[in-house]
CSV table of C-alpha atoms in Angstrom, one decimal:
chain,number,residue,atom,x,y,z
A,1,UNK,CA,-68.0,-14.0,128.5
A,2,UNK,CA,-71.4,-12.7,129.2
A,3,UNK,CA,-72.6,-11.9,132.7
A,4,UNK,CA,-75.9,-11.4,134.5
A,5,UNK,CA,-76.6,-7.7,135.1
A,6,UNK,CA,-78.5,-6.8,138.2
A,7,UNK,CA,-81.2,-4.2,137.6
A,8,UNK,CA,-82.2,-2.0,140.5
A,9,UNK,CA,-84.3,0.7,138.9
A,10,UNK,CA,-86.8,1.1,136.1
A,11,UNK,CA,-84.5,3.6,134.5
A,12,UNK,CA,-81.7,1.0,134.4
A,13,UNK,CA,-84.2,-1.5,133.0
A,14,UNK,CA,-85.4,0.8,130.2
A,15,UNK,CA,-81.8,1.8,129.4
A,16,UNK,CA,-80.6,-1.8,129.1
A,17,UNK,CA,-83.6,-3.0,127.0
A,18,UNK,CA,-83.7,-0.1,124.7
A,19,UNK,CA,-80.1,-0.6,123.6
A,20,UNK,CA,-80.6,-4.2,122.5
A,21,UNK,CA,-80.9,-4.9,118.8
A,22,UNK,CA,-84.2,-6.5,117.8
A,23,UNK,CA,-82.4,-9.8,117.0
A,24,UNK,CA,-80.9,-10.2,120.4
A,25,UNK,CA,-82.4,-12.6,123.0
A,26,UNK,CA,-83.3,-10.9,126.3
A,27,UNK,CA,-83.4,-13.2,129.4
A,28,UNK,CA,-85.2,-11.6,132.3
A,29,UNK,CA,-84.7,-13.3,135.7
A,30,UNK,CA,-87.1,-12.4,138.5
A,31,UNK,CA,-86.0,-13.3,142.0
A,32,UNK,CA,-86.4,-12.4,145.7
A,33,UNK,CA,-83.8,-12.6,148.5
A,34,UNK,CA,-86.0,-14.7,150.8
A,35,UNK,CA,-86.8,-17.5,148.3
A,36,UNK,CA,-84.2,-20.3,148.7
A,37,UNK,CA,-84.6,-21.7,145.1
A,38,UNK,CA,-83.5,-18.3,143.8
A,39,UNK,CA,-80.0,-18.7,145.3
A,40,UNK,CA,-79.5,-21.9,143.3
A,41,UNK,CA,-81.0,-20.4,140.1
A,42,UNK,CA,-78.8,-17.4,140.4
A,43,UNK,CA,-75.7,-19.7,140.3
A,44,UNK,CA,-77.1,-21.7,137.4
A,45,UNK,CA,-77.9,-18.6,135.4
A,46,UNK,CA,-74.5,-16.9,136.0
A,47,UNK,CA,-72.8,-20.1,134.9
A,48,UNK,CA,-75.0,-20.4,131.8
A,49,UNK,CA,-74.4,-16.7,130.9
A,50,UNK,CA,-70.7,-17.1,131.2
A,51,UNK,CA,-70.7,-19.7,128.4
A,52,UNK,CA,-71.9,-17.2,125.9
A,53,UNK,CA,-69.2,-14.8,124.5
A,54,UNK,CA,-69.6,-11.1,124.5
A,55,UNK,CA,-70.4,-9.9,121.0
A,56,UNK,CA,-70.9,-6.5,119.4
A,57,UNK,CA,-73.7,-6.0,118.7
A,58,UNK,CA,-74.9,-8.3,121.5
A,59,UNK,CA,-76.8,-11.4,120.6
A,60,UNK,CA,-78.0,-12.3,124.2
A,61,UNK,CA,-78.4,-10.3,127.4
A,62,UNK,CA,-79.1,-11.6,130.9
A,63,UNK,CA,-80.9,-9.2,133.3
A,64,UNK,CA,-81.7,-10.0,137.0
A,65,UNK,CA,-84.5,-8.2,138.8
A,66,UNK,CA,-85.7,-8.3,142.4
A,67,UNK,CA,-89.5,-8.9,141.8
A,68,UNK,CA,-90.5,-7.1,145.0
A,69,UNK,CA,-88.3,-4.0,144.5
A,70,UNK,CA,-89.6,-3.5,140.9
A,71,UNK,CA,-93.3,-4.5,141.2
A,72,UNK,CA,-94.4,-2.6,138.2
A,73,UNK,CA,-92.0,-4.5,135.9
A,74,UNK,CA,-93.0,-7.8,137.7
A,75,UNK,CA,-96.7,-7.1,137.1
A,76,UNK,CA,-96.1,-6.3,133.5
A,77,UNK,CA,-94.7,-9.8,132.9
A,78,UNK,CA,-97.3,-11.4,135.2
A,79,UNK,CA,-94.8,-12.6,137.8
A,80,UNK,CA,-96.6,-14.4,140.6
A,81,UNK,CA,-93.9,-16.7,141.9
A,82,UNK,CA,-90.1,-16.8,141.9
A,83,UNK,CA,-87.7,-17.8,140.4
A,84,UNK,CA,-89.3,-16.8,137.1
A,85,UNK,CA,-87.6,-16.3,133.7
A,86,UNK,CA,-88.9,-14.5,130.6
A,87,UNK,CA,-87.3,-14.9,127.3
A,88,UNK,CA,-87.9,-12.0,124.9
A,89,UNK,CA,-86.9,-11.0,121.4
A,90,UNK,CA,-87.9,-7.9,119.6
A,91,UNK,CA,-90.3,-6.9,122.5
A,92,UNK,CA,-92.1,-10.2,122.1
A,93,UNK,CA,-92.3,-12.9,124.8
A,94,UNK,CA,-91.0,-16.2,123.4
A,95,UNK,CA,-91.2,-18.4,126.5
A,96,UNK,CA,-91.4,-18.3,130.3
A,97,UNK,CA,-90.0,-20.7,132.8
A,98,UNK,CA,-91.3,-20.8,136.4
A,99,UNK,CA,-89.5,-22.7,139.1
A,100,UNK,CA,-85.9,-23.8,139.8
A,101,UNK,CA,-85.5,-26.6,137.2
A,102,UNK,CA,-82.0,-25.8,135.9
A,103,UNK,CA,-82.4,-28.2,132.9
A,104,UNK,CA,-85.6,-26.4,131.7
A,105,UNK,CA,-83.8,-23.0,131.9
A,106,UNK,CA,-80.8,-24.2,130.0
A,107,UNK,CA,-83.0,-25.9,127.3
A,108,UNK,CA,-85.2,-22.7,126.9
A,109,UNK,CA,-82.2,-20.5,126.5
A,110,UNK,CA,-80.4,-22.8,124.1
A,111,UNK,CA,-83.5,-23.3,122.1
A,112,UNK,CA,-84.0,-19.6,121.5
A,113,UNK,CA,-80.4,-18.4,121.4
A,114,UNK,CA,-78.5,-21.5,120.2
A,115,UNK,CA,-76.0,-23.5,122.1
A,116,UNK,CA,-73.1,-21.9,123.7
A,117,UNK,CA,-69.5,-22.6,122.9
A,118,UNK,CA,-69.3,-25.4,125.5
A,119,UNK,CA,-72.0,-27.6,124.0
A,120,UNK,CA,-74.5,-26.4,126.5
A,121,UNK,CA,-74.0,-28.8,129.3
A,122,UNK,CA,-71.3,-26.7,130.8
A,123,UNK,CA,-74.0,-24.0,131.4
A,124,UNK,CA,-75.0,-26.0,134.5
A,125,UNK,CA,-73.0,-26.8,137.6
A,126,UNK,CA,-71.8,-30.4,137.5
A,127,UNK,CA,-73.9,-33.0,139.2
A,128,UNK,CA,-72.8,-34.0,142.6
A,129,UNK,CA,-71.5,-37.5,143.1
A,130,UNK,CA,-71.6,-39.4,146.3
A,131,UNK,CA,-69.5,-42.5,147.1
A,132,UNK,CA,-70.7,-44.5,150.0
A,133,UNK,CA,-68.2,-45.0,152.7
A,134,UNK,CA,-67.1,-48.5,153.6
A,135,UNK,CA,-68.4,-49.6,156.9
A,136,UNK,CA,-65.8,-49.8,159.6
A,137,UNK,CA,-66.1,-51.7,162.8
A,138,UNK,CA,-65.5,-49.7,165.9
A,139,UNK,CA,-66.1,-50.3,169.6
A,140,UNK,CA,-65.9,-46.7,170.7
A,141,UNK,CA,-62.3,-46.2,169.6
A,142,UNK,CA,-61.2,-43.0,167.9
A,143,UNK,CA,-59.7,-42.8,164.4
A,144,UNK,CA,-62.6,-41.4,162.3
A,145,UNK,CA,-64.9,-44.4,162.3
A,146,UNK,CA,-68.4,-44.3,163.7
A,147,UNK,CA,-68.4,-45.0,167.4
A,148,UNK,CA,-70.7,-47.6,168.9
A,149,UNK,CA,-72.4,-45.9,171.8
A,150,UNK,CA,-74.9,-48.6,172.6
A,151,UNK,CA,-73.2,-49.5,175.8
A,152,UNK,CA,-72.7,-45.9,177.0
A,153,UNK,CA,-74.3,-44.9,180.3
A,154,UNK,CA,-74.6,-41.3,181.3
A,155,UNK,CA,-72.6,-40.1,184.3
A,156,UNK,CA,-73.1,-37.4,186.9
A,157,UNK,CA,-70.8,-35.1,185.0
A,158,UNK,CA,-72.9,-35.1,181.9
A,159,UNK,CA,-74.9,-31.8,181.3
A,160,UNK,CA,-78.7,-32.0,182.0
A,161,UNK,CA,-80.2,-31.0,178.7
A,162,UNK,CA,-83.7,-32.4,179.2
A,163,UNK,CA,-85.2,-29.3,180.9
A,164,UNK,CA,-84.0,-27.1,178.1
A,165,UNK,CA,-85.5,-29.3,175.4
A,166,UNK,CA,-88.8,-29.7,177.2
A,167,UNK,CA,-89.2,-26.0,177.7
A,168,UNK,CA,-89.5,-25.4,174.0
A,169,UNK,CA,-92.6,-27.5,173.7
A,170,UNK,CA,-95.0,-25.3,175.7
A,171,UNK,CA,-93.7,-22.2,173.9
A,172,UNK,CA,-94.4,-23.8,170.5
A,173,UNK,CA,-97.8,-24.9,171.6
A,174,UNK,CA,-98.7,-21.4,172.7
A,175,UNK,CA,-97.5,-20.0,169.4
A,176,UNK,CA,-99.5,-22.5,167.4
A,177,UNK,CA,-102.6,-21.7,169.5
A,178,UNK,CA,-102.1,-18.0,168.8
A,179,UNK,CA,-101.7,-18.7,165.1
A,180,UNK,CA,-104.8,-20.9,165.0
A,181,UNK,CA,-106.8,-17.9,166.4
A,182,UNK,CA,-105.1,-15.4,164.0
A,183,UNK,CA,-106.0,-17.4,160.8
A,184,UNK,CA,-109.6,-17.3,161.9
A,185,UNK,CA,-109.7,-13.7,163.0
A,186,UNK,CA,-111.8,-13.0,159.9
A,187,UNK,CA,-113.4,-15.3,157.4
A,188,UNK,CA,-110.9,-14.1,154.8
A,189,UNK,CA,-107.5,-13.3,156.3
A,190,UNK,CA,-104.5,-11.9,154.4
A,191,UNK,CA,-101.0,-12.3,156.0
A,192,UNK,CA,-99.0,-9.8,154.0
A,193,UNK,CA,-95.8,-7.7,154.0
A,194,UNK,CA,-97.1,-4.2,155.0
A,195,UNK,CA,-100.7,-3.0,155.0
A,196,UNK,CA,-103.3,-2.7,152.3
A,197,UNK,CA,-102.6,1.0,152.1
A,198,UNK,CA,-98.9,0.5,152.1
A,199,UNK,CA,-97.8,-2.9,150.7
A,200,UNK,CA,-94.1,-3.7,151.2
A,201,UNK,CA,-93.8,-6.2,148.4
A,202,UNK,CA,-95.1,-6.5,144.9
A,203,UNK,CA,-96.9,-9.8,145.5
A,204,UNK,CA,-98.7,-8.4,148.5
A,205,UNK,CA,-99.7,-5.4,146.5
A,206,UNK,CA,-101.1,-7.6,143.6
A,207,UNK,CA,-103.1,-9.7,146.0
A,208,UNK,CA,-104.6,-6.6,147.7
A,209,UNK,CA,-105.5,-5.3,144.3
A,210,UNK,CA,-107.1,-8.6,143.4
A,211,UNK,CA,-109.2,-8.7,146.6
A,212,UNK,CA,-110.3,-5.1,146.0
A,213,UNK,CA,-111.2,-5.9,142.4
A,214,UNK,CA,-113.4,-8.8,143.7
A,215,UNK,CA,-114.9,-6.5,146.4
A,216,UNK,CA,-113.8,-9.0,149.1
A,217,UNK,CA,-114.2,-7.9,152.7
A,218,UNK,CA,-111.1,-9.2,154.4
A,219,UNK,CA,-108.9,-8.9,157.5
A,220,UNK,CA,-105.1,-8.6,157.3
A,221,UNK,CA,-102.0,-9.0,159.4
A,222,UNK,CA,-98.7,-7.3,158.8
A,223,UNK,CA,-96.1,-10.0,159.3
A,224,UNK,CA,-93.3,-7.5,159.2
A,225,UNK,CA,-94.5,-6.1,162.5
A,226,UNK,CA,-94.3,-9.5,164.3
A,227,UNK,CA,-91.3,-11.8,163.4
A,228,UNK,CA,-92.7,-14.5,165.7
A,229,UNK,CA,-95.8,-14.8,163.6
A,230,UNK,CA,-93.8,-14.4,160.4
A,231,UNK,CA,-91.6,-17.4,161.2
A,232,UNK,CA,-94.1,-19.5,163.0
A,233,UNK,CA,-96.7,-19.2,160.3
A,234,UNK,CA,-94.3,-20.7,157.8
A,235,UNK,CA,-94.3,-24.0,159.8
A,236,UNK,CA,-97.9,-23.8,161.0
A,237,UNK,CA,-99.1,-23.5,157.4
A,238,UNK,CA,-96.3,-25.6,155.8
A,239,UNK,CA,-96.0,-22.7,153.4
A,240,UNK,CA,-92.7,-20.8,153.3
A,241,UNK,CA,-93.6,-17.6,151.6
A,242,UNK,CA,-95.8,-14.5,151.9
A,243,UNK,CA,-98.4,-13.2,151.2
A,244,UNK,CA,-100.7,-16.0,152.5
A,245,UNK,CA,-104.5,-16.0,152.1
A,246,UNK,CA,-106.7,-17.9,154.5
A,247,UNK,CA,-110.4,-18.5,154.0
A,248,UNK,CA,-112.5,-20.0,156.8
A,249,UNK,CA,-109.4,-20.9,158.7
A,250,UNK,CA,-107.9,-22.9,155.8
A,251,UNK,CA,-104.9,-21.9,153.8
A,252,UNK,CA,-105.6,-21.1,150.1
A,253,UNK,CA,-102.0,-20.2,149.3
A,254,UNK,CA,-100.1,-17.3,147.7
A,255,UNK,CA,-100.8,-15.0,144.8
A,256,UNK,CA,-100.3,-17.7,142.1
A,257,UNK,CA,-102.6,-20.2,143.9
A,258,UNK,CA,-105.3,-17.5,144.4
A,259,UNK,CA,-105.2,-16.6,140.7
A,260,UNK,CA,-105.4,-20.3,139.8
A,261,UNK,CA,-108.5,-20.7,142.0
A,262,UNK,CA,-110.2,-17.7,140.3
A,263,UNK,CA,-109.3,-19.1,136.9
A,264,UNK,CA,-111.0,-22.3,137.8
A,265,UNK,CA,-113.9,-20.7,139.6
A,266,UNK,CA,-114.6,-17.0,139.0
A,267,UNK,CA,-117.1,-17.0,141.9
A,268,UNK,CA,-114.5,-18.2,144.4
A,269,UNK,CA,-115.0,-15.1,146.6
A,270,UNK,CA,-118.7,-14.8,145.9
A,271,UNK,CA,-119.7,-15.6,149.5
A,272,UNK,CA,-117.2,-13.1,150.9
A,273,UNK,CA,-118.1,-10.0,148.8
A,274,UNK,CA,-118.7,-6.9,150.8
A,275,UNK,CA,-122.2,-6.5,149.3
A,276,UNK,CA,-123.1,-9.9,150.9
A,277,UNK,CA,-122.4,-8.7,154.4
A,278,UNK,CA,-120.1,-11.6,155.0
A,279,UNK,CA,-116.3,-11.9,155.0
A,280,UNK,CA,-114.0,-10.2,157.4
A,281,UNK,CA,-114.0,-6.7,158.9
A,282,UNK,CA,-112.5,-3.8,157.0
A,283,UNK,CA,-108.7,-3.9,156.9
A,284,UNK,CA,-107.8,-1.5,159.7
A,285,UNK,CA,-110.3,-3.1,162.1
A,286,UNK,CA,-109.1,-6.6,161.1
A,287,UNK,CA,-105.6,-5.7,162.2
A,288,UNK,CA,-106.9,-4.7,165.6
A,289,UNK,CA,-109.1,-7.8,165.9
A,290,UNK,CA,-106.2,-10.0,164.9
A,291,UNK,CA,-104.0,-8.4,167.5
A,292,UNK,CA,-106.7,-8.9,170.1
A,293,UNK,CA,-107.1,-12.6,169.2
A,294,UNK,CA,-103.4,-13.1,169.7
A,295,UNK,CA,-103.3,-11.3,173.1
C-alpha cells in the first residue's frame, strides 16, 4: 500500500518529484504543526494513501510538507492557509483543495487518479455513531447513573474554590487591556512570528513582503517573544493563527484574508503608504512602542 512521505528539505522534494513518471499523480499536502485541522487531515490522507497499491512505475505519490519549514516551496504553490493540497501531473497543477473537508480531498484524488481498490469510501475514517443513553433515575446512589445533586448542601469540609476562580478574572482583564493597547500601538500592526528582518515562518515572511511591496508603514510585535500575548491574542481576536494584521485597532486577518482584501480593493493600504506620512512607525520603533504600550 502507498504511504505519505514527509519531505523535510528542498533537496528531498526535488528528488521525489524528479523521479515520478509524467503520467503519475502527485499529491502535495501542506500543513503546520500548530493548525488543529491538519492533524485530522493527516489521518485522512494517510488512510486514503493506504488504499492505493504500490506500483512500479508509480501511478500516484503522496508528499507531506511543513509549509513554514519550506517557505519557498509553499510560496511557489501559493499556499496561504493550511491544510492545503495540490494535485499535479506532468508538472501541471490539476486542482487545489483548501481546508479540512475530507470528502473534497477524497473526491479530488479519485477524480484525478481513479478510485482505489476499496471503492473509495474506505479512504476516509468511518463516521462516528452515537447512541443516546437511556435515562436512569437516581437519587444520588452510585452505580453509573447520573446523580441528582439538587438537594446537596456544602459542608465545612468542602474545599473553598471561589477565591481561586475569582482571581483569574482580574488577570484576564489586565491581559485584555494590554492587548487592546497593543493592537492600536500603530495604525497598521502586524503580529508575526519573528521580526520583519528575520521572519520565523513562511506566512509571516510573505505578509512582510506584501506590506513592503505596498510601501505600508507598519508596526510589528514578535509573538514568539511573549507567550502571554501569543495565547491571549488568539482569544482576544477570536483568530487562532498567526500572523495577524490589524488596521486601526480592528483585525483584518491572516495572509489569505489580506490577499483577498487586496484583490477586492487594490488601494486597501492607500491611506497607510509611507509616502502619505500615515501608518505606523518603522518596524524596529514599533516593537519598542508596542512594548511600552504594554508596560
